[in-house]
Amino acid sequence: MSLNSITDGLDQRIISQRIFERVKPFCIQLTQEALTSTFNESKVVSLLTSIEKELKSVNEDDSSQGYFLLPNVADYVFFPISNLLKKPSLSDAIVQHILSIIGYLVEHCWILNPNHVLFDQLFPLVLYLIEGDSGAKSQSIGTKPLQFKVSAIYSLNQMVSSLDMSYFQENGKKLHLLSRSISLALDILTSTKATDQETITLLVNCCSLVQSLLSKLDSEKRSTILPGIVSGITNFVTLNSSINYRLFRQIIRLLSSIICTSFSDKDLHAELKVDPVADISDIQTVWDDDERTLDGSEKSDISIQEHGYRTMPWLKATSKQLKITLVILFKSLLLSSRNKDRLRTRSELGDEILDFVVSVMSTCFISLYAEFVPIALDICAITVFASSWENEDSSTRIWNICQRIMEALDTGVEKCKAYYEVVRGKLSSLIDNKLSAIIFSTDEEKVGLNLIVIKLHFAMLAQLSWKQEADLNDLNLLRKRCLRLLSEMVVDHVRLESSHRQSTGTSSLTTNENSQNSLDNIELPGHINAKNVKKSRVQTAVGIPYRHQLQLISSQWNRIPLPSENDLSVGLGSNALEKSLRSIVSFLSKLKFKCGEEELGLSDLEELLGDSVNSSTLEKGVALWFASNFAKSNLQKSHDFNPSEFLNLEESDGIIGDEPNEATYLLLIKAEDILDDFSDKSGYSMSKEEEVACVSAMEAISCVVGTIPLTSFRSDVLMDYLLYLFQALTRTDTPRVQSQAQHTVKSIVDCYYGGSISTMIMDNSDYLIDAISLQMTVASNLTPSLPGILIILIKVAGIQLLESNQLFDIFSDMFVILDSYHGYNQLVEGFFVVFEVLVEQVKSMYLGNSTAIDNHESNSSQFKPWGMTSKEQLIYFLEDKSHIDLLSRFDSEKEYFQRTEDKPFGEMAGDSDDEEDEESDESETEDQWSSPIPKSIYDVLKRVFNYGFTLISQPSYTLKAQIIKTLRRLFPLLCTDYKLVLPIMASNWSVLMALITASNSLSSSQEMRTALSWEQINITIESLKFVTEILNFDRCQEEYFFSRKFLEMWSFISKHSELLSHSSKKEHTTDLVLAEKALSTFRSFPALKDALVEFLIAGAQNYEKTIPDLTRFELIKLCYRLQIPKTLELTRDTRCVLEVLKTNAILAK
């Protein structure tokens, strides 16, 4: 090799000359200093540093990469160093620079045509400098400074790289140099922590040095030092929680190299004889939790050709020690948090470990069959677990690992058979011993790791089965046993959790919540104190009242974000547990397709579902959950059918897709069996076990959506169970049931009805309405879910159902129930929430967002076109040409007068028939419907309005509040035909009068003995606001119908209400003073004061022309004392009265 090719065209002499000129002055000074009897150490260190710096400065020139020095220049540089070496002792700082310079000279000069005589002297010298004096052995290399270690490894690396294997083989004594070098490298490795880039580079170079040293040895000699090297690497890994990726890869490669060369089947001439196990039940294996491997009676016979050190005892002892060490090493290397983060971000590290496993399996399968082969999949499983992100599907990586291992075993059929026995026995042990860790462990990492281990062994067993084309019975039996044990353990886990759950009482709409002397919802007589009998059972643990639950359904129906399928929970345990179970069930379900099965086997589902005759509700639910998840990915959806498969009519002898439909109906039958158990007690509180079963049944229905046509799904599912799905939607007390119901309904709607739930309701309205009506006929079926169902129906398709006359029967049934069970406040309360939702839908449909109740085209005044009340009516009047052209509507073809033929007009007498026709025409004109709301719907609203006034006398404050809220929203709709609402208001005015005065009766002799409660205050406030709205609507209609009613209210308030009282000290005066109780109440409840003032001001201003001046003055004077809100709009007359009161303090008193 020419020097020009080595130095890339740069002349060797020029480089050598340049270096010589730079180092010459420092070498002369160093020589002079070394020849003195006592030298200055700091000066020597400075000179050595300068020489080293000048030597390495050439590297900064890119054009001089790969240069070499002339030997005489190298000798010139080494000469002063040789003088230093004659000194009796040298400090570490001096030795550090000497080692670095020697390494440099070897790399750039002595590596060319290495002189063995030179290296015979140089190698021991370098080792002596690193190790130090034999008398100072207590100071090991591990305690040296970092730069000393760097120089030591650098010099040794250059020395070893310069020598080939023959140098060490020609003389056995030279092997001692290798042994010492390996020991030094391992000492540095185990004594140095990877804290920064410099130490990482040092450790990487240490591993490279060990690998280079091992390459100079044959496999026989490597096997002797294998335990020490593996042990040293393991000690280093356990002491460093975070290992740089470069160092990580170097360690794995070093391990692979020494293991593969020491245990090579080819070198050892290893042979394996395995006694196959005929039946899985005959497998007797023990799972070692610490080592994660099989360790029991051996069923293999390994033989090697013994030679020298490597004998059978050596193989057994060393391989066993290797297994233990590797388990410790990979646990530390893969399961530390920092290393896991590094594995996730650098996929090449996981590939490096897989390459290691594949290399060992390919090279040393027979020799390490008893120890490494059983843990190979465990190492791969830990790698997959450590390198996977949270919720990441690992199935693809698992199958890739199996494929790589199969490629490694592809050299012989016997290896596959032997490995089949190992994996089969290992998997059997995993199923028996590790499934419980998945179900009952609270350590999510342990659960995830065991899950991947089981998956990987199932996949490996499947690959081995397909490779051998063997009977798949073992795989199927193990899969079935795994699923069965999982199902049984899940049932035990749910029961264990539910045993800690407090029992809850049932809830019914026919319970009287105001009863304070009840026991388990049973009203006791007055002479029995329920609290003295025993502590009443705790009612439902729901934190919000029933009415608020219904309002929550109403207000959030369109705003509730539907949970994704991954976020749904059945209640088997934690979310992590359920995800793990779904993952393994789905993984196992896909094995059968690889086994050659093209369709979902019914035998698998039947075995999962088991015998349901003697099973509990929980066992049915868990079995159904496993079956539906097992079948989910394999059921063919109807919209996934390929039409081309159905076009060849000549060859289609049977029904295609028959078996998937059978699987669908099998799941439906089991789901319906569970739902039938709940249909009779729907709406009542559920136990934990019942909740699991219910959610599982609905999930099964969601699973089969799309696998059968709509007609079949409607007749088999919707006709009987759509009502139950809507009942589940109302279960705010069981979020899991509600969420699953939402998901199931959405899947049905998206698949069959184009995403429109209203279309689904209308398509199934007949039997849905019939089912609700039937439920209303039985008192025991009046559950809390019934109003919720009606709310959902009305919110989604209420107007369509009303226009199709399908809701009127429901409302009739509701009115009958109100007549029969009006004493049950929760029932009435729920129905009035339903009425409130109905009012909202009617308003949005027929009145839009406008608050106006008049049609701008209509004018009801008897003096029209005078009497217009809005600008829109005036514009319409001006645009209507009929008011200008009186003959515009005249029809010349129409006969406006009828007479008998051939008879003059004068002779025509009055005809009674004509009079009747005129009367009928007049009645038709009078009965012409003017409201934008259809008459049938208006009649329902009016009936609700009447029931509200009838039932508002119930003692329940929550019921009163709900009724008033409904009446307030309903009143503007009824005002669209104002003449019809006036009689209702007139007949119920006394009820409103009692409400706004917080009185139970209008009797003048009744007096309130106690202070008002906050419930009474709230009712009074809402009532005052309602009456104020009535007065304002009356003003808008310009009817002033309630003028006299308002005066009656004022008279009752001023004379009989304790909020106001006459002064007893003044005679012949009508002045009012505020009672002390009123002042206290107003201070505590300012909203009550504001509502009262707004009511009084509204009446005084609306009817100011019909109210006596003195009465109006007293009204405004009282409001002035109470302080009128600034936001209240006042008329001119009111402002004038207030101005008088402000300027005249005497009148204001």
Short mmCIF file of N, CA and C in Angstrom, two decimals, residues 4-128:
data_model
loop_
_atom_site.label_atom_id
_atom_site.label_comp_id
_atom_site.label_asym_id
_atom_site.label_seq_id
_atom_site.Cartn_x
_atom_site.Cartn_y
_atom_site.Cartn_z
N ASN A 4 1.01 7.48 -0.53
CA ASN A 4 0.16 8.51 -1.14
C ASN A 4 -1.32 8.14 -1.06
N SER A 5 -1.65 6.84 -1.25
CA SER A 5 -3.04 6.41 -1.17
C SER A 5 -3.55 6.47 0.26
N ILE A 6 -2.68 6.32 1.22
CA ILE A 6 -3.09 6.35 2.61
C ILE A 6 -3.35 7.77 3.07
N THR A 7 -2.52 8.65 2.68
CA THR A 7 -2.63 10.04 3.14
C THR A 7 -3.41 10.93 2.20
N ASP A 8 -4.10 10.31 1.22
CA ASP A 8 -4.90 11.07 0.26
C ASP A 8 -4.07 12.14 -0.46
N GLY A 9 -2.95 11.80 -0.89
CA GLY A 9 -2.14 12.71 -1.71
C GLY A 9 -1.25 13.65 -0.93
N LEU A 10 -1.35 13.68 0.36
CA LEU A 10 -0.49 14.57 1.15
C LEU A 10 0.83 13.87 1.46
N ASP A 11 1.93 14.47 1.15
CA ASP A 11 3.22 13.82 1.31
C ASP A 11 3.53 13.56 2.78
N GLN A 12 3.92 12.30 3.06
CA GLN A 12 4.20 11.90 4.44
C GLN A 12 5.34 12.70 5.05
N ARG A 13 6.31 13.00 4.24
CA ARG A 13 7.47 13.73 4.77
C ARG A 13 7.09 15.15 5.17
N ILE A 14 6.19 15.78 4.39
CA ILE A 14 5.80 17.15 4.72
C ILE A 14 5.08 17.19 6.07
N ILE A 15 4.20 16.23 6.27
CA ILE A 15 3.45 16.18 7.55
C ILE A 15 4.40 15.90 8.70
N SER A 16 5.29 14.94 8.47
CA SER A 16 6.25 14.60 9.52
C SER A 16 7.15 15.79 9.83
N GLN A 17 7.57 16.50 8.78
CA GLN A 17 8.41 17.67 8.99
C GLN A 17 7.68 18.74 9.78
N ARG A 18 6.42 18.96 9.43
CA ARG A 18 5.62 19.96 10.14
C ARG A 18 5.47 19.61 11.61
N ILE A 19 5.18 18.34 11.89
CA ILE A 19 5.02 17.91 13.28
C ILE A 19 6.34 18.00 14.03
N PHE A 20 7.42 17.60 13.34
CA PHE A 20 8.75 17.65 13.98
C PHE A 20 9.09 19.07 14.41
N GLU A 21 8.84 20.05 13.54
CA GLU A 21 9.15 21.44 13.86
C GLU A 21 8.33 21.94 15.05
N ARG A 22 7.10 21.45 15.17
CA ARG A 22 6.24 21.91 16.26
C ARG A 22 6.63 21.31 17.61
N VAL A 23 7.01 20.02 17.62
CA VAL A 23 7.25 19.35 18.90
C VAL A 23 8.70 19.41 19.33
N LYS A 24 9.62 19.78 18.43
CA LYS A 24 11.05 19.73 18.72
C LYS A 24 11.42 20.54 19.97
N PRO A 25 10.99 21.83 20.08
CA PRO A 25 11.39 22.58 21.28
C PRO A 25 10.89 21.96 22.57
N PHE A 26 9.69 21.40 22.54
CA PHE A 26 9.12 20.80 23.76
C PHE A 26 9.84 19.50 24.10
N CYS A 27 10.24 18.75 23.05
CA CYS A 27 10.94 17.50 23.30
C CYS A 27 12.32 17.77 23.90
N ILE A 28 13.01 18.81 23.41
CA ILE A 28 14.33 19.15 23.95
C ILE A 28 14.21 19.52 25.43
N GLN A 29 13.23 20.37 25.74
CA GLN A 29 13.06 20.78 27.14
C GLN A 29 12.70 19.58 28.01
N LEU A 30 11.80 18.70 27.49
CA LEU A 30 11.39 17.53 28.27
C LEU A 30 12.58 16.61 28.51
N THR A 31 13.44 16.46 27.50
CA THR A 31 14.63 15.62 27.68
C THR A 31 15.54 16.19 28.75
N GLN A 32 15.75 17.49 28.69
CA GLN A 32 16.60 18.13 29.70
C GLN A 32 16.03 17.95 31.10
N GLU A 33 14.71 18.09 31.20
CA GLU A 33 14.07 17.96 32.50
C GLU A 33 14.11 16.52 32.99
N ALA A 34 13.98 15.56 32.07
CA ALA A 34 13.97 14.15 32.45
C ALA A 34 15.34 13.67 32.90
N LEU A 35 16.40 14.30 32.37
CA LEU A 35 17.75 13.86 32.71
C LEU A 35 18.23 14.42 34.04
N THR A 36 17.50 15.36 34.59
CA THR A 36 17.88 15.88 35.91
C THR A 36 17.49 14.89 36.98
N SER A 37 18.22 14.98 38.08
CA SER A 37 17.95 14.03 39.17
C SER A 37 16.58 14.25 39.79
N THR A 38 16.22 15.50 39.95
CA THR A 38 14.87 15.84 40.47
C THR A 38 14.23 16.82 39.49
N PHE A 39 13.11 16.41 38.92
CA PHE A 39 12.48 17.27 37.91
C PHE A 39 11.24 17.95 38.50
N ASN A 40 10.89 19.01 37.83
CA ASN A 40 9.69 19.77 38.22
C ASN A 40 8.46 19.10 37.59
N GLU A 41 7.62 18.50 38.41
CA GLU A 41 6.50 17.72 37.89
C GLU A 41 5.53 18.58 37.08
N SER A 42 5.22 19.76 37.60
CA SER A 42 4.26 20.61 36.90
C SER A 42 4.79 21.02 35.54
N LYS A 43 6.13 21.25 35.46
CA LYS A 43 6.72 21.63 34.18
C LYS A 43 6.67 20.46 33.21
N VAL A 44 6.94 19.24 33.73
CA VAL A 44 6.87 18.05 32.89
C VAL A 44 5.45 17.86 32.34
N VAL A 45 4.49 18.02 33.21
CA VAL A 45 3.09 17.88 32.77
C VAL A 45 2.77 18.91 31.70
N SER A 46 3.25 20.13 31.88
CA SER A 46 3.00 21.19 30.90
C SER A 46 3.65 20.87 29.56
N LEU A 47 4.90 20.35 29.59
CA LEU A 47 5.57 20.00 28.34
C LEU A 47 4.89 18.84 27.63
N LEU A 48 4.47 17.83 28.41
CA LEU A 48 3.75 16.69 27.81
C LEU A 48 2.43 17.14 27.20
N THR A 49 1.75 18.06 27.88
CA THR A 49 0.50 18.59 27.35
C THR A 49 0.73 19.32 26.04
N SER A 50 1.82 20.09 25.98
CA SER A 50 2.12 20.83 24.75
C SER A 50 2.45 19.88 23.61
N ILE A 51 3.24 18.83 23.89
CA ILE A 51 3.57 17.85 22.84
C ILE A 51 2.29 17.18 22.33
N GLU A 52 1.44 16.76 23.27
CA GLU A 52 0.19 16.09 22.88
C GLU A 52 -0.69 17.02 22.06
N LYS A 53 -0.73 18.27 22.45
CA LYS A 53 -1.55 19.24 21.73
C LYS A 53 -1.04 19.46 20.32
N GLU A 54 0.30 19.58 20.15
CA GLU A 54 0.86 19.80 18.83
C GLU A 54 0.68 18.59 17.94
N LEU A 55 0.79 17.40 18.53
CA LEU A 55 0.59 16.18 17.73
C LEU A 55 -0.84 16.09 17.19
N LYS A 56 -1.81 16.41 18.02
CA LYS A 56 -3.21 16.26 17.63
C LYS A 56 -3.73 17.46 16.86
N SER A 57 -2.92 18.56 16.80
CA SER A 57 -3.39 19.74 16.07
C SER A 57 -3.49 19.49 14.58
N VAL A 58 -2.74 18.51 14.09
CA VAL A 58 -2.79 18.19 12.67
C VAL A 58 -4.17 17.67 12.28
N ASN A 59 -4.85 17.06 13.22
CA ASN A 59 -6.19 16.52 12.93
C ASN A 59 -7.19 17.61 12.57
N GLU A 60 -6.89 18.84 12.98
CA GLU A 60 -7.82 19.93 12.70
C GLU A 60 -7.86 20.27 11.22
N ASP A 61 -6.82 19.89 10.47
CA ASP A 61 -6.80 20.11 9.04
C ASP A 61 -7.50 18.95 8.34
N ASP A 62 -8.61 19.21 7.69
CA ASP A 62 -9.40 18.15 7.07
C ASP A 62 -8.61 17.39 6.01
N SER A 63 -7.70 18.10 5.37
CA SER A 63 -6.95 17.46 4.29
C SER A 63 -5.95 16.44 4.77
N SER A 64 -5.71 16.42 6.09
CA SER A 64 -4.69 15.51 6.61
C SER A 64 -5.28 14.34 7.38
N GLN A 65 -6.51 14.02 7.10
CA GLN A 65 -7.12 12.88 7.77
C GLN A 65 -6.49 11.58 7.29
N GLY A 66 -6.17 10.67 8.24
CA GLY A 66 -5.56 9.39 7.89
C GLY A 66 -4.06 9.49 7.60
N TYR A 67 -3.41 10.45 8.14
CA TYR A 67 -1.98 10.65 7.88
C TYR A 67 -1.16 9.72 8.76
N PHE A 68 0.09 9.54 8.35
CA PHE A 68 1.03 8.72 9.11
C PHE A 68 2.37 9.45 9.21
N LEU A 69 3.07 9.17 10.32
CA LEU A 69 4.36 9.79 10.58
C LEU A 69 5.50 8.86 10.14
N LEU A 70 6.64 9.48 9.86
CA LEU A 70 7.84 8.69 9.61
C LEU A 70 8.34 8.08 10.92
N PRO A 71 8.86 6.89 10.89
CA PRO A 71 9.30 6.23 12.13
C PRO A 71 10.32 7.03 12.91
N ASN A 72 11.22 7.76 12.21
CA ASN A 72 12.23 8.50 12.96
C ASN A 72 11.63 9.66 13.75
N VAL A 73 10.54 10.25 13.21
CA VAL A 73 9.87 11.30 13.96
C VAL A 73 9.19 10.71 15.19
N ALA A 74 8.56 9.53 15.04
CA ALA A 74 7.92 8.87 16.18
C ALA A 74 8.95 8.51 17.24
N ASP A 75 10.16 8.04 16.77
CA ASP A 75 11.20 7.70 17.74
C ASP A 75 11.69 8.96 18.45
N TYR A 76 11.77 10.06 17.70
CA TYR A 76 12.22 11.32 18.30
C TYR A 76 11.25 11.77 19.39
N VAL A 77 9.95 11.62 19.15
CA VAL A 77 8.95 12.02 20.15
C VAL A 77 9.01 11.09 21.35
N PHE A 78 9.25 9.79 21.09
CA PHE A 78 9.23 8.82 22.19
C PHE A 78 10.50 8.90 23.05
N PHE A 79 11.59 9.46 22.52
CA PHE A 79 12.86 9.47 23.25
C PHE A 79 12.75 10.17 24.61
N PRO A 80 12.25 11.41 24.72
CA PRO A 80 12.15 12.02 26.06
C PRO A 80 11.21 11.26 26.99
N ILE A 81 10.19 10.56 26.41
CA ILE A 81 9.28 9.78 27.23
C ILE A 81 10.01 8.58 27.82
N SER A 82 10.89 8.00 27.01
CA SER A 82 11.65 6.87 27.53
C SER A 82 12.55 7.28 28.68
N ASN A 83 13.05 8.50 28.64
CA ASN A 83 13.85 9.00 29.76
C ASN A 83 12.99 9.17 31.01
N LEU A 84 11.76 9.62 30.80
CA LEU A 84 10.86 9.77 31.95
C LEU A 84 10.54 8.42 32.58
N LEU A 85 10.42 7.39 31.74
CA LEU A 85 10.06 6.07 32.24
C LEU A 85 11.14 5.46 33.12
N LYS A 86 12.34 6.02 33.09
CA LYS A 86 13.41 5.53 33.93
C LYS A 86 13.29 6.01 35.36
N LYS A 87 12.42 6.97 35.57
CA LYS A 87 12.23 7.50 36.91
C LYS A 87 11.57 6.43 37.79
N PRO A 88 11.84 6.44 39.08
CA PRO A 88 11.28 5.40 39.96
C PRO A 88 9.75 5.50 40.10
N SER A 89 9.20 6.69 39.98
CA SER A 89 7.74 6.84 40.12
C SER A 89 7.27 8.04 39.31
N LEU A 90 6.09 7.88 38.77
CA LEU A 90 5.50 8.97 38.00
C LEU A 90 4.07 9.19 38.50
N SER A 91 3.66 10.43 38.49
CA SER A 91 2.29 10.75 38.92
C SER A 91 1.28 10.34 37.85
N ASP A 92 0.00 10.24 38.26
CA ASP A 92 -1.07 9.87 37.32
C ASP A 92 -1.19 10.88 36.20
N ALA A 93 -0.95 12.17 36.50
CA ALA A 93 -1.06 13.20 35.47
C ALA A 93 -0.02 12.98 34.38
N ILE A 94 1.21 12.61 34.77
CA ILE A 94 2.27 12.35 33.78
C ILE A 94 1.95 11.09 32.99
N VAL A 95 1.55 10.02 33.70
CA VAL A 95 1.24 8.75 33.04
C VAL A 95 0.09 8.92 32.05
N GLN A 96 -0.90 9.73 32.42
CA GLN A 96 -2.06 9.97 31.55
C GLN A 96 -1.60 10.50 30.19
N HIS A 97 -0.70 11.51 30.18
CA HIS A 97 -0.23 12.09 28.93
C HIS A 97 0.69 11.13 28.18
N ILE A 98 1.52 10.36 28.92
CA ILE A 98 2.37 9.38 28.26
C ILE A 98 1.54 8.35 27.51
N LEU A 99 0.46 7.85 28.17
CA LEU A 99 -0.42 6.87 27.53
C LEU A 99 -1.08 7.45 26.29
N SER A 100 -1.49 8.70 26.38
CA SER A 100 -2.14 9.34 25.24
C SER A 100 -1.18 9.49 24.07
N ILE A 101 0.09 9.86 24.38
CA ILE A 101 1.10 10.04 23.31
C ILE A 101 1.45 8.69 22.70
N ILE A 102 1.59 7.66 23.54
CA ILE A 102 1.89 6.32 23.01
C ILE A 102 0.76 5.85 22.10
N GLY A 103 -0.48 6.05 22.53
CA GLY A 103 -1.60 5.68 21.68
C GLY A 103 -1.58 6.42 20.35
N TYR A 104 -1.19 7.68 20.39
CA TYR A 104 -1.13 8.48 19.16
C TYR A 104 -0.05 7.92 18.23
N LEU A 105 1.14 7.60 18.78
CA LEU A 105 2.24 7.09 17.96
C LEU A 105 1.89 5.74 17.36
N VAL A 106 1.17 4.90 18.11
CA VAL A 106 0.75 3.61 17.57
C VAL A 106 -0.24 3.82 16.42
N GLU A 107 -1.20 4.72 16.62
CA GLU A 107 -2.24 4.95 15.62
C GLU A 107 -1.67 5.53 14.34
N HIS A 108 -0.65 6.42 14.43
CA HIS A 108 -0.20 7.15 13.26
C HIS A 108 1.19 6.75 12.77
N CYS A 109 1.75 5.71 13.37
CA CYS A 109 3.08 5.28 12.87
C CYS A 109 3.28 3.78 13.00
N TRP A 110 3.28 3.26 14.22
CA TRP A 110 3.67 1.88 14.46
C TRP A 110 2.62 0.86 14.03
N ILE A 111 1.43 1.33 13.66
CA ILE A 111 0.40 0.39 13.20
C ILE A 111 0.74 -0.15 11.81
N LEU A 112 1.55 0.63 11.05
CA LEU A 112 1.97 0.17 9.73
C LEU A 112 3.11 -0.83 9.90
N ASN A 113 2.89 -2.01 9.31
CA ASN A 113 3.89 -3.06 9.41
C ASN A 113 4.36 -3.23 10.85
N PRO A 114 3.41 -3.64 11.73
CA PRO A 114 3.76 -3.69 13.16
C PRO A 114 4.94 -4.61 13.44
N ASN A 115 5.81 -4.10 14.28
CA ASN A 115 7.00 -4.83 14.70
C ASN A 115 6.68 -5.56 16.01
N HIS A 116 6.60 -6.89 15.92
CA HIS A 116 6.22 -7.67 17.09
C HIS A 116 7.22 -7.49 18.23
N VAL A 117 8.45 -7.27 17.90
CA VAL A 117 9.46 -7.07 18.95
C VAL A 117 9.15 -5.78 19.71
N LEU A 118 8.79 -4.74 18.94
CA LEU A 118 8.43 -3.48 19.59
C LEU A 118 7.22 -3.66 20.49
N PHE A 119 6.19 -4.37 19.98
CA PHE A 119 4.97 -4.54 20.75
C PHE A 119 5.16 -5.48 21.93
N ASP A 120 6.12 -6.38 21.82
CA ASP A 120 6.42 -7.24 22.97
C ASP A 120 6.88 -6.40 24.16
N GLN A 121 7.52 -5.29 23.86
CA GLN A 121 7.98 -4.40 24.93
C GLN A 121 6.91 -3.34 25.28
N LEU A 122 6.22 -2.88 24.24
CA LEU A 122 5.30 -1.77 24.43
C LEU A 122 4.02 -2.20 25.15
N PHE A 123 3.48 -3.38 24.80
CA PHE A 123 2.21 -3.82 25.39
C PHE A 123 2.34 -3.98 26.92
N PRO A 124 3.35 -4.72 27.42
CA PRO A 124 3.48 -4.81 28.88
C PRO A 124 3.73 -3.45 29.53
N LEU A 125 4.46 -2.57 28.81
CA LEU A 125 4.71 -1.24 29.37
C LEU A 125 3.42 -0.47 29.58
N VAL A 126 2.56 -0.52 28.57
CA VAL A 126 1.29 0.20 28.68
C VAL A 126 0.46 -0.37 29.83
N LEU A 127 0.39 -1.69 29.92
CA LEU A 127 -0.38 -2.31 31.00
C LEU A 127 0.20 -1.93 32.36
N TYR A 128 1.58 -1.90 32.43
CA TYR A 128 2.22 -1.53 33.70
C TYR A 128 1.87 -0.08 34.07
#
